[in-house]
C-alpha angles and dihedrals in degrees: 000000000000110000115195114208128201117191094028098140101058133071107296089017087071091050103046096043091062088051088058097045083047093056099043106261111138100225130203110197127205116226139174126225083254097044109123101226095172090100086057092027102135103029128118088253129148111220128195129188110235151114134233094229088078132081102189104042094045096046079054092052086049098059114120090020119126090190148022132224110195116195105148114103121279087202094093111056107265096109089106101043098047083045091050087040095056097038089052086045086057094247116147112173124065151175115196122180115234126169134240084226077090082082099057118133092216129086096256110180092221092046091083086046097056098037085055090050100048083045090056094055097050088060089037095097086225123124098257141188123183123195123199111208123198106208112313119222138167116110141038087271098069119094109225109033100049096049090057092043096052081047097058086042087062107035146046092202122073122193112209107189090223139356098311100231097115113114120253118185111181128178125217106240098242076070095064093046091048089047091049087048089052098050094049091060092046127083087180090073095057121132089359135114131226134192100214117199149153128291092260133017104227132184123265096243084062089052089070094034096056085047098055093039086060091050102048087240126148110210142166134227117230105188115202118187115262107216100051092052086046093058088037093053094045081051082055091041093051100052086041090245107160120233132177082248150032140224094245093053089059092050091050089057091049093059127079108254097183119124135175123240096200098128088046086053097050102041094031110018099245113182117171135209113248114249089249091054095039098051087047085065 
């Protein structure tokens, strides 16, 4: 079975492509001019130049696979066009990677873009999957962890925009690519849609602590209230003054991101690393 990956290159796109090659899928990845292929460089990999902004190229790429992989992100308008592509290639089955950031209470400019994606497979009439996400972590290639990490490395203080109660829920990213390995093999999961997590929520607050506690760090929490860094930031964001953060990342922090997994559990087996584990590793 010929798989076809979008999004291979990046973070979760190089470890789910060696899970594929592992269990016996052939696989044909997509990949820009500008793609980095070093992570995935020595692999029997077949690799074709492309981009999935465009219909006809990408139907072309698509030619001779049974199913798609995309893992490219659905935030920036090319839902239509990989769907036409792969309807017009002949593939029927795929598994695309949402995000349960669709959820989100605030006004996120890519939230109406991914709602109307995922809208857009499920009327598709292929046999879809669709896989939410919380934030992926697990190398020095994933945006949110690491950075945190390399903080705590550096410093003994560290800020928290609020009171740090909120619920995180994190999975570690060789979850994705087993949950996209799951639902490949498994007809069950057809036309359905799962929030994948980690094994607890935890607080915010914990996040840093279990972090510290991995790296035999002693830190302290300095906690600034949110709503008036929010209102200062906007003020920022208004006059174009560039600042380390911005005011929806706050608010992010300041909502509850935990999900259950319940359904995944129950049709694919899916069975997370908790986030102390996880980080460890």
């Amino acid at each position: 079975m010929k798989i076809f990956v979008t999004g291979a290159t990046g973070f979760t796109g190089s470890r789910v492509v060696p899970l594929l090659l592992k269990n016996g899928y052939e696989v044909r990845c997509l990949y820009r001019a500008s793609s980095d292929r070093s992570p995935l460089a020595d692999l029997n990999i077949e690799w074709t130049l492309g981009d999935v902004s465009s219909t006809q190229s990408l139907s072309s790429a698509m030619q001779g696979a049974d199913a798609l992989v995309n893992i490219a992100s659905l935030g920036f308008g090319h839902a239509d066009s990989i769907i036409s592509a792969a309807k017009t290639a002949g593939i029927k089955r795929a598994i695309f990677i949402s995000t349960t950031a669709i959820f989100t209470q605030l006004n996120a400019k890519s939230k109406k873009v991914r709602v109307a994606a995922e809208l857009a497979i499920e009327t598709s009439g292929l046999k879809y999957t669709i896989l939410r996400p919380t934030m992926i972590y697990g190398s020095p290639r994933d945006r949110n962890m690491w950075r945190l990490i390399r903080f705590i490395h550096y410093s003994p203080i560290v800020p928290i925009f609020g009171d740090g109660k909120y619920l995180q829920q994190p999975i570690y990213v060789d979850d994705v690519a087993q949950a996209v390995m799951s639902c490949l093999s498994s007809d069950n999961t057809i036309g359905k849609s799962y929030n994948i997590a980690g094994k607890h929520p935890l607080m915010y607050n914990e996040v840093i602590d279990t972090i510290a506690k991995q790296m035999h760090k002693r830190v302290w929490k300095i906690h600034i209230p949110s709503k008036p860094l929010v209102s200062l930031l906007r003020f920022f964001e208004r006059l174009q003054i560039p600042f380390p953060i911005k005011a929806e990342q706050v608010l992010r922090l300041n909502e509850n991101k935990d999900f259950s997994y319940i359904e995944a559990q129950k049709d694919f087996g899916f069975s997370p690393l908790a986030f102390e584990e996880g980080i460890g590793r």
